[in-house]
Every structure is written in structure tokens, then in C-alpha cells.
Amino acid sequence: MTIERTWPIDMNAGPIFVQIANHVRQMLARGEIVPGDKLPSARDLAAGLGVNPNTVVHAFAQLERTSVIETRRGLGTFVRGDAPVAAMRRDMLRTAAAAFAVEAAALGVSTPEALAALKEALNAG
Amino acid sequence: MLASLNRATKQYGRTEGVRDLTVEFPPGEVVGVLGLNGSGKSTVLKLLAGLLFPTSGDVAVFDGPARAQRGRVVYLGETDALWSWMTPDDAATFMAGLYDDFDVKRYRELLASLAVPRRRTKAMSKGERGRLRLAMALARDAKLYLLDEPLGGIDLLSREKILQSIVREWHTDETILLSTHEVAEAEGLFERVIYLREGRIALDATAETLREHGKSVVQTYREVLG
């Protein structure tokens, strides 16, 4: 798992711990990490991102509470074998769809028009 | 409380460094001390370091007057007072002679991670000297670290290395007060931020709480001090 400064931490986009937790979920949903993978230590991740180690601990605690990761004593932190990857993928797709819908509405386009544009974009991608 | 100021005022002649300041620091916090030039940042750190004595009020560290705790507090001042003939090895001898809590092994690790060259300080760049001074400070094993502008006037890569070393070396029971003008770069490190204006606290807040309300530490700086 890479912990370069490519992780998008935006100081104007809400608490950092939420952003870190969301980024781990996103990596899972995209298949960039898979169940069973080991996460970097909180301190390594904190140093890589230039944030306070407590902030990463907070993010990990949230991921642990929501059954995404688990801490194995003396071994480190791992993505749980039963991490709800499918649900996360569905949630993220819905979030992206909602953002698209908001933009389409702001542009005042009809649903068929919006769907046509979406289809076109999907085919192009 | 690990350290506190209780109605502390420090006057320099007619000008006031800090005015009737009350603030407490529990163990285990990384605190950003922010403010414009002359807002009292350095005065706060020097009072806690026992290098200044309050004109009125109290400054306590480890439940005693700050003056009596000087040997147990790490203070990294703004001015670079390294002797030009000193190498990092000389600095180790110097620090170990001065402070019982100076950990030579930790110092060596810090020199490596901060990429400090082994030459005399007069042949070092400002960034290299800044990194050396930080290694000297962080190699001490203390509960209170007062770092006054450790990022001031040095290059971007040195600043990144310094911030990373602070993240790596900080133990959860230690408190670090860090004053800086490089707010954007350092803000991720702070759990708590204290904004000073004319020697008083303009705002004392948790960084994540500010961000919860959609405002970065930098944005808040503009609003509170601008």
C-alpha cells in the first residue's frame, strides 16, 4: 500500500480522519487493496501524509468499528477478510451518481439527455 | 496539567509580549502556536522554557515554576546559535554534557533520517543547520518540547523532513508546542491550535473541529487574525 503524498488530503474538505478512512474505503472499492492486506502502521502513514499520528489512529478506529479493518495483536492492522467491499463499491457508485445528478439538474438537462451523456461517457471510458 | 500559564503578563519596557494570558497544556498534545509577528508566540514559548520570567501571573511546568524546570524542557529557539566549528559529532558531545536526557542513539537516527551532513556547521546550508538543530532538540527525551519557528527561512524539502521527524519522534505522552508561519504545511500535524493576537488568545480550538465546520487552520487564521 503506497503512502506517498498522493493521498488527497484537503484541509478545507472536513476532518482529516474522515478523509483517511474514506480513502482506505475507496482503495478497497477500487480493488487497489484487497481483504487480508496489511495497512501501514499509523505512524508510518502519519509521517507519509504529514499528519498527526492520533488522526490516523482515529481513522483506523472508525474503520475498525465499521468492520473494514482489524488489529491483530503484535502483527499490525489488516483489511478484514469479510470487509464489506461490495457494499462500499455500491455506496461509492451511488455517491458518484448523486453528484452527476446534481450537476445535470444544475444544467437543466432532461433525464433522457443526462442518461445519454452518461452512456456516452461510459462507452468512451 | 503538564504546563500552564495563569494570568501571565510579560512586559518588555512599554510593549507587552503577552497580556493576562491563561492557558493549559495537558500531556500528549501537538499544539500549533500561531499569530502574526509580534503577537506573543515566542514570548509564550520562552516563558514556558523558563527563559523569561512573567511580569505578573504564574507560569508552571510539571507543577512547579517554569524557571525550576529548565533542564527538563526542550526549547528550540528562533536564533541559530551553533558554533561554526562544530560538527554534528561535536554537537553530540556538547548536548550530552549539558543534558542527562540526551539520547545519543536517537540523535544518530535523527541525523540519518534528517540527512544531516557530517561537516562543520559553517559549511552547512541554512536548511542543513535547521535540520541539525532539530535533531539536537528531538534527541532529548523530555515531556515538553517548545519549538519556535523550526521551519523558518529554510527550504521546502528540509521543512518536509523536519515535519516528518516530528511525527515520527513524538510519543503520545509528550506535548509539543510549535510556533510557525508555515501554517499550511504544518496544519495537519496540529491537534490544537492557539491563535494569538497582541499577546492575547484570539482563538483556542481543536484543528479537526475547525475542519468539521469546513474551515482549515489556514482559513481560520485569515478570519481570526486578518
Short mmCIF file of C-alpha atoms in Angstrom, two decimals:
data_model
loop_
_atom_site.label_atom_id
_atom_site.label_comp_id
_atom_site.label_asym_id
_atom_site.label_seq_id
_atom_site.Cartn_x
_atom_site.Cartn_y
_atom_site.Cartn_z
CA MET A 1 0.00 0.00 0.00
CA THR A 2 1.52 3.29 -1.06
CA ILE A 3 1.57 6.11 1.44
CA GLU A 4 3.02 8.88 -0.64
CA ARG A 5 1.65 12.38 -0.55
CA THR A 6 -0.58 11.40 -3.45
CA TRP A 7 -3.29 10.71 -0.88
CA PRO A 8 -5.68 13.58 -1.37
CA ILE A 9 -5.82 15.33 1.98
CA ASP A 10 -7.68 18.59 1.59
CA MET A 11 -7.60 20.80 4.66
CA ASN A 12 -10.78 22.54 3.51
CA ALA A 13 -12.72 19.30 3.00
CA GLY A 14 -13.63 18.34 6.53
CA PRO A 15 -11.83 16.36 9.23
CA ILE A 16 -8.65 14.60 8.11
CA PHE A 17 -9.57 11.37 9.89
CA VAL A 18 -12.72 11.08 7.76
CA GLN A 19 -10.71 11.66 4.60
CA ILE A 20 -8.18 8.98 5.54
CA ALA A 21 -10.92 6.45 6.36
CA ASN A 22 -12.72 7.26 3.11
CA HIS A 23 -9.52 6.87 1.14
CA VAL A 24 -8.98 3.38 2.54
CA ARG A 25 -12.59 2.50 1.63
CA GLN A 26 -12.07 3.91 -1.84
CA MET A 27 -8.90 1.87 -2.37
CA LEU A 28 -10.82 -1.23 -1.31
CA ALA A 29 -13.79 -0.46 -3.55
CA ARG A 30 -11.44 0.05 -6.49
CA GLY A 31 -9.55 -3.13 -5.78
CA GLU A 32 -6.28 -1.28 -5.11
CA ILE A 33 -6.14 -3.16 -1.82
CA VAL A 34 -7.93 -6.42 -1.03
CA PRO A 35 -9.16 -8.23 2.09
CA GLY A 36 -6.22 -9.63 4.02
CA ASP A 37 -3.84 -6.82 3.01
CA LYS A 38 -1.79 -5.20 5.72
CA LEU A 39 -2.12 -1.47 6.26
CA PRO A 40 0.90 0.68 7.09
CA SER A 41 1.37 1.49 10.77
CA ALA A 42 -0.43 4.60 11.98
CA ARG A 43 2.91 6.31 12.50
CA ASP A 44 4.25 5.49 9.03
CA LEU A 45 1.06 6.63 7.41
CA ALA A 46 1.03 9.80 9.54
CA ALA A 47 4.63 10.59 8.61
CA GLY A 48 3.90 9.95 4.93
CA LEU A 49 0.89 12.22 4.95
CA GLY A 50 2.37 14.82 7.29
CA VAL A 51 -0.46 14.49 9.79
CA ASN A 52 -0.69 13.80 13.50
CA PRO A 53 -0.48 10.07 14.35
CA ASN A 54 -3.59 10.43 16.52
CA THR A 55 -5.55 11.46 13.45
CA VAL A 56 -4.62 8.19 11.72
CA VAL A 57 -5.42 6.23 14.88
CA HIS A 58 -8.82 7.93 14.86
CA ALA A 59 -9.37 6.96 11.21
CA PHE A 60 -8.34 3.36 11.89
CA ALA A 61 -10.70 3.21 14.88
CA GLN A 62 -13.57 4.29 12.67
CA LEU A 63 -12.67 1.65 10.06
CA GLU A 64 -12.44 -0.94 12.79
CA ARG A 65 -15.85 -0.01 14.19
CA THR A 66 -17.39 -0.35 10.73
CA SER A 67 -15.82 -3.82 10.26
CA VAL A 68 -13.46 -2.80 7.48
CA ILE A 69 -10.16 -3.48 9.23
CA GLU A 70 -8.94 -5.35 12.28
CA THR A 71 -5.90 -5.10 14.51
CA ARG A 72 -4.03 -8.35 15.10
CA ARG A 73 -2.00 -8.07 18.24
CA GLY A 74 1.68 -7.73 17.56
CA LEU A 75 1.16 -8.13 13.82
CA GLY A 76 -0.44 -4.89 12.71
CA THR A 77 -3.62 -3.71 11.07
CA PHE A 78 -5.26 -5.70 8.27
CA VAL A 79 -8.22 -5.42 5.94
CA ARG A 80 -10.77 -7.89 7.28
CA GLY A 81 -11.44 -11.00 5.25
CA ASP A 82 -15.15 -10.18 5.37
CA ALA A 83 -14.78 -6.45 4.74
CA PRO A 84 -17.99 -5.26 3.05
CA VAL A 85 -16.32 -4.46 -0.26
CA ALA A 86 -19.43 -4.91 -2.43
CA ALA A 87 -21.43 -2.55 -0.21
CA MET A 88 -18.66 0.03 -0.29
CA ARG A 89 -18.48 -0.18 -4.07
CA ARG A 90 -22.25 0.28 -4.29
CA ASP A 91 -22.15 3.28 -1.91
CA MET A 92 -19.41 4.96 -3.89
CA LEU A 93 -21.19 4.41 -7.17
CA ARG A 94 -24.33 5.96 -5.65
CA THR A 95 -22.36 8.93 -4.36
CA ALA A 96 -20.84 9.47 -7.80
CA ALA A 97 -24.27 9.11 -9.42
CA ALA A 98 -25.78 11.63 -6.99
CA ALA A 99 -23.03 14.14 -7.83
CA PHE A 100 -23.74 13.61 -11.53
CA ALA A 101 -27.47 14.08 -10.94
CA VAL A 102 -26.86 17.35 -9.09
CA GLU A 103 -24.73 18.65 -11.95
CA ALA A 104 -27.28 17.54 -14.57
CA ALA A 105 -30.05 19.27 -12.65
CA ALA A 106 -27.96 22.44 -12.36
CA LEU A 107 -27.51 22.37 -16.13
CA GLY A 108 -31.26 21.91 -16.55
CA VAL A 109 -30.96 18.87 -18.83
CA SER A 110 -33.72 16.27 -19.10
CA THR A 111 -33.30 12.76 -17.70
CA PRO A 112 -33.01 11.12 -21.17
CA GLU A 113 -30.44 13.73 -22.14
CA ALA A 114 -28.45 13.13 -18.95
CA LEU A 115 -28.63 9.36 -19.39
CA ALA A 116 -27.49 9.64 -22.99
CA ALA A 117 -24.49 11.71 -21.91
CA LEU A 118 -23.72 9.21 -19.16
CA LYS A 119 -23.92 6.29 -21.57
CA GLU A 120 -21.65 8.06 -23.99
CA ALA A 121 -19.11 8.77 -21.26
CA LEU A 122 -19.23 5.14 -20.08
CA ASN A 123 -18.64 3.86 -23.57
CA ALA A 124 -15.80 6.31 -24.10
CA GLY A 125 -14.19 5.27 -20.82
CA MET B 1 -1.66 19.67 33.58
CA LEU B 2 1.75 19.38 32.06
CA ALA B 3 2.19 23.12 31.72
CA SER B 4 0.12 26.23 32.19
CA LEU B 5 0.11 29.98 32.16
CA ASN B 6 -2.13 31.58 34.72
CA ARG B 7 -2.93 35.24 34.11
CA ALA B 8 0.61 35.69 32.89
CA THR B 9 1.76 39.06 31.64
CA LYS B 10 5.18 39.79 30.24
CA GLN B 11 6.10 43.37 29.53
CA TYR B 12 9.22 44.46 27.71
CA GLY B 13 9.60 48.09 28.63
CA ARG B 14 6.44 49.62 27.34
CA THR B 15 5.50 46.89 24.93
CA GLU B 16 3.75 43.81 26.14
CA GLY B 17 4.76 40.35 25.00
CA VAL B 18 1.73 38.65 26.45
CA ARG B 19 -1.11 40.10 28.44
CA ASP B 20 -3.09 38.36 31.16
CA LEU B 21 -2.77 35.03 29.41
CA THR B 22 -4.37 31.90 30.85
CA VAL B 23 -3.91 28.62 29.03
CA GLU B 24 -3.31 24.99 29.98
CA PHE B 25 -1.45 22.23 28.19
CA PRO B 26 -2.25 18.61 29.11
CA PRO B 27 0.23 15.84 28.30
CA GLY B 28 0.14 14.40 24.80
CA GLU B 29 -0.84 17.32 22.61
CA VAL B 30 0.74 18.75 19.50
CA VAL B 31 -0.19 22.41 19.63
CA GLY B 32 0.29 25.00 16.91
CA VAL B 33 1.04 28.44 18.32
CA LEU B 34 0.03 30.82 15.58
CA GLY B 35 -0.05 34.54 15.11
CA LEU B 36 1.39 37.46 13.21
CA ASN B 37 4.82 38.84 14.04
CA GLY B 38 4.80 40.39 17.49
CA SER B 39 1.66 38.55 18.61
CA GLY B 40 3.46 36.92 21.55
CA LYS B 41 4.26 33.43 20.19
CA SER B 42 7.93 33.49 21.13
CA THR B 43 7.15 35.05 24.49
CA VAL B 44 4.77 32.19 25.35
CA LEU B 45 7.42 29.60 24.49
CA LYS B 46 10.18 31.46 26.34
CA LEU B 47 8.03 31.82 29.44
CA LEU B 48 7.34 28.08 29.43
CA ALA B 49 11.02 27.39 28.80
CA GLY B 50 11.86 29.44 31.89
CA LEU B 51 13.96 31.81 29.81
CA LEU B 52 11.69 34.71 30.65
CA PHE B 53 10.02 35.50 33.92
CA PRO B 54 6.46 36.86 33.90
CA THR B 55 5.95 40.46 34.98
CA SER B 56 2.83 39.20 36.74
CA GLY B 57 0.95 35.93 36.97
CA ASP B 58 2.33 32.38 37.04
CA VAL B 59 3.93 30.02 34.57
CA ALA B 60 4.01 26.41 35.73
CA VAL B 61 5.65 23.37 34.18
CA PHE B 62 5.33 19.90 35.72
CA ASP B 63 3.59 21.52 38.70
CA GLY B 64 6.50 23.79 39.52
CA PRO B 65 7.60 27.23 38.41
CA ALA B 66 8.90 27.09 34.84
CA ARG B 67 12.25 28.52 35.92
CA ALA B 68 12.97 25.49 38.10
CA GLN B 69 12.26 23.01 35.27
CA ARG B 70 14.60 24.40 32.65
CA GLY B 71 16.73 21.29 32.43
CA ARG B 72 13.70 19.10 31.78
CA VAL B 73 12.14 21.11 28.98
CA VAL B 74 13.37 21.12 25.40
CA TYR B 75 13.47 24.56 23.88
CA LEU B 76 14.46 25.20 20.29
CA GLY B 77 14.85 28.94 19.84
CA GLU B 78 14.47 31.02 16.76
CA THR B 79 18.09 32.06 16.52
CA ASP B 80 20.74 29.75 15.18
CA ALA B 81 23.46 29.83 17.84
CA LEU B 82 25.50 26.87 16.59
CA TRP B 83 29.25 27.43 16.72
CA SER B 84 30.70 27.49 13.24
CA TRP B 85 33.47 24.99 14.06
CA MET B 86 31.00 22.40 15.36
CA THR B 87 30.33 19.17 13.53
CA PRO B 88 27.27 17.03 14.36
CA ASP B 89 29.63 14.82 16.42
CA ASP B 90 30.83 17.82 18.42
CA ALA B 91 27.21 18.80 18.95
CA ALA B 92 26.50 15.36 20.41
CA THR B 93 29.33 15.72 22.94
CA PHE B 94 28.14 19.20 23.78
CA MET B 95 24.50 18.17 24.26
CA ALA B 96 25.34 15.02 26.22
CA GLY B 97 27.45 17.11 28.59
CA LEU B 98 24.67 19.59 29.06
CA TYR B 99 21.61 17.34 29.32
CA ASP B 100 21.18 14.00 31.07
CA ASP B 101 18.22 13.22 28.85
CA PHE B 102 20.19 13.47 25.59
CA ASP B 103 19.91 10.12 23.79
CA VAL B 104 22.93 9.63 21.51
CA LYS B 105 21.40 6.66 19.70
CA ARG B 106 18.24 8.60 18.93
CA TYR B 107 20.42 11.51 17.80
CA ARG B 108 22.27 9.28 15.30
CA GLU B 109 18.97 8.02 13.92
CA LEU B 110 17.70 11.58 13.60
CA LEU B 111 20.85 12.73 11.81
CA ALA B 112 20.31 9.91 9.32
CA SER B 113 16.60 10.48 8.76
CA LEU B 114 17.09 14.24 8.52
CA ALA B 115 20.06 13.71 6.16
CA VAL B 116 22.37 15.99 8.12
CA PRO B 117 25.86 16.12 6.59
CA ARG B 118 28.81 15.42 8.89
CA ARG B 119 30.71 18.61 8.17
CA ARG B 120 31.21 21.72 10.25
CA THR B 121 28.16 23.93 10.60
CA LYS B 122 29.89 26.83 8.83
CA ALA B 123 29.91 24.69 5.67
CA MET B 124 26.22 23.80 6.00
CA SER B 125 23.25 25.44 4.30
CA LYS B 126 20.58 27.10 6.40
CA GLY B 127 18.30 24.11 5.83
CA GLU B 128 21.01 21.67 6.95
CA ARG B 129 21.64 23.69 10.09
CA GLY B 130 17.92 23.80 10.77
CA ARG B 131 17.77 20.01 10.46
CA LEU B 132 20.80 19.60 12.75
CA ARG B 133 19.24 21.88 15.37
CA LEU B 134 16.03 19.88 15.25
CA ALA B 135 17.96 16.61 15.67
CA MET B 136 19.70 18.09 18.73
CA ALA B 137 16.35 19.09 20.20
CA LEU B 138 14.38 15.93 19.44
CA ALA B 139 17.17 13.64 20.64
CA ARG B 140 16.39 14.75 24.16
CA ASP B 141 13.90 12.60 26.00
CA ALA B 142 11.52 15.07 27.59
CA LYS B 143 7.82 15.56 28.16
CA LEU B 144 7.63 19.10 26.87
CA TYR B 145 9.10 20.37 23.60
CA LEU B 146 8.95 24.05 22.71
CA LEU B 147 9.86 24.57 19.07
CA ASP B 148 9.97 28.19 17.99
CA GLU B 149 9.83 28.55 14.21
CA PRO B 150 11.73 25.35 13.36
CA LEU B 151 10.55 25.79 9.74
CA GLY B 152 11.51 29.45 9.45
CA GLY B 153 13.51 30.50 6.41
CA ILE B 154 14.53 27.05 5.25
CA ASP B 155 13.89 25.16 2.05
CA LEU B 156 10.80 23.07 1.26
CA LEU B 157 12.50 19.68 1.43
CA SER B 158 14.09 20.50 4.79
CA ARG B 159 10.71 21.62 6.07
CA GLU B 160 9.13 18.33 4.97
CA LYS B 161 11.90 16.32 6.61
CA ILE B 162 11.52 18.29 9.83
CA LEU B 163 7.75 17.77 9.95
CA GLN B 164 8.18 14.05 9.27
CA SER B 165 10.74 13.71 12.04
CA ILE B 166 8.43 15.41 14.48
CA VAL B 167 5.65 12.97 13.53
CA ARG B 168 7.99 10.01 13.93
CA GLU B 169 9.60 11.09 17.20
CA TRP B 170 6.52 12.29 19.02
CA HIS B 171 5.35 9.97 21.78
CA THR B 172 1.72 10.13 22.81
CA ASP B 173 2.52 11.33 26.33
CA GLU B 174 4.67 14.23 25.16
CA THR B 175 3.45 17.72 24.45
CA ILE B 176 4.90 19.76 21.62
CA LEU B 177 4.27 23.46 21.17
CA LEU B 178 5.30 24.56 17.72
CA SER B 179 5.17 28.14 16.55
CA THR B 180 5.29 28.71 12.84
CA HIS B 181 4.36 30.97 9.98
CA GLU B 182 4.25 27.94 7.67
CA VAL B 183 0.69 27.22 8.72
CA ALA B 184 -0.42 25.41 5.58
CA GLU B 185 2.44 22.92 5.70
CA ALA B 186 2.23 22.22 9.39
CA GLU B 187 -1.50 22.26 9.99
CA GLY B 188 -2.01 18.51 9.59
CA LEU B 189 0.34 17.97 12.50
CA PHE B 190 -1.61 20.07 14.98
CA GLU B 191 -4.33 18.66 17.18
CA ARG B 192 -4.90 22.00 18.75
CA VAL B 193 -4.24 25.50 17.50
CA ILE B 194 -3.87 28.65 19.52
CA TYR B 195 -4.20 31.91 17.63
CA LEU B 196 -2.53 34.84 19.37
CA ARG B 197 -3.20 38.49 18.72
CA GLU B 198 -1.44 41.26 20.59
CA GLY B 199 -0.43 38.99 23.42
CA ARG B 200 -3.88 37.53 23.99
CA ILE B 201 -5.62 34.40 22.81
CA ALA B 202 -7.86 35.19 19.88
CA LEU B 203 -8.95 31.56 19.47
CA ASP B 204 -8.06 28.22 21.05
CA ALA B 205 -9.53 25.31 19.08
CA THR B 206 -9.16 21.70 18.03
CA ALA B 207 -7.95 21.52 14.43
CA GLU B 208 -10.31 18.70 13.42
CA THR B 209 -13.26 20.62 14.90
CA LEU B 210 -12.40 23.62 12.73
CA ARG B 211 -12.28 21.33 9.69
CA GLU B 212 -15.57 19.73 10.71
CA HIS B 213 -17.06 23.16 10.16
CA GLY B 214 -15.43 23.29 6.75
CA LYS B 215 -12.55 25.58 7.69
CA SER B 216 -8.91 24.75 7.57
CA VAL B 217 -6.47 26.04 10.15
CA VAL B 218 -5.18 28.38 7.43
CA GLN B 219 -8.66 29.69 6.58
CA THR B 220 -9.37 30.25 10.27
CA TYR B 221 -6.06 32.11 10.58
CA ARG B 222 -7.22 34.53 7.88
CA GLU B 223 -10.58 35.03 9.55
CA VAL B 224 -9.36 35.36 13.12
CA LEU B 225 -6.18 37.35 12.57
CA GLY B 226 -6.83 39.07 9.25
#
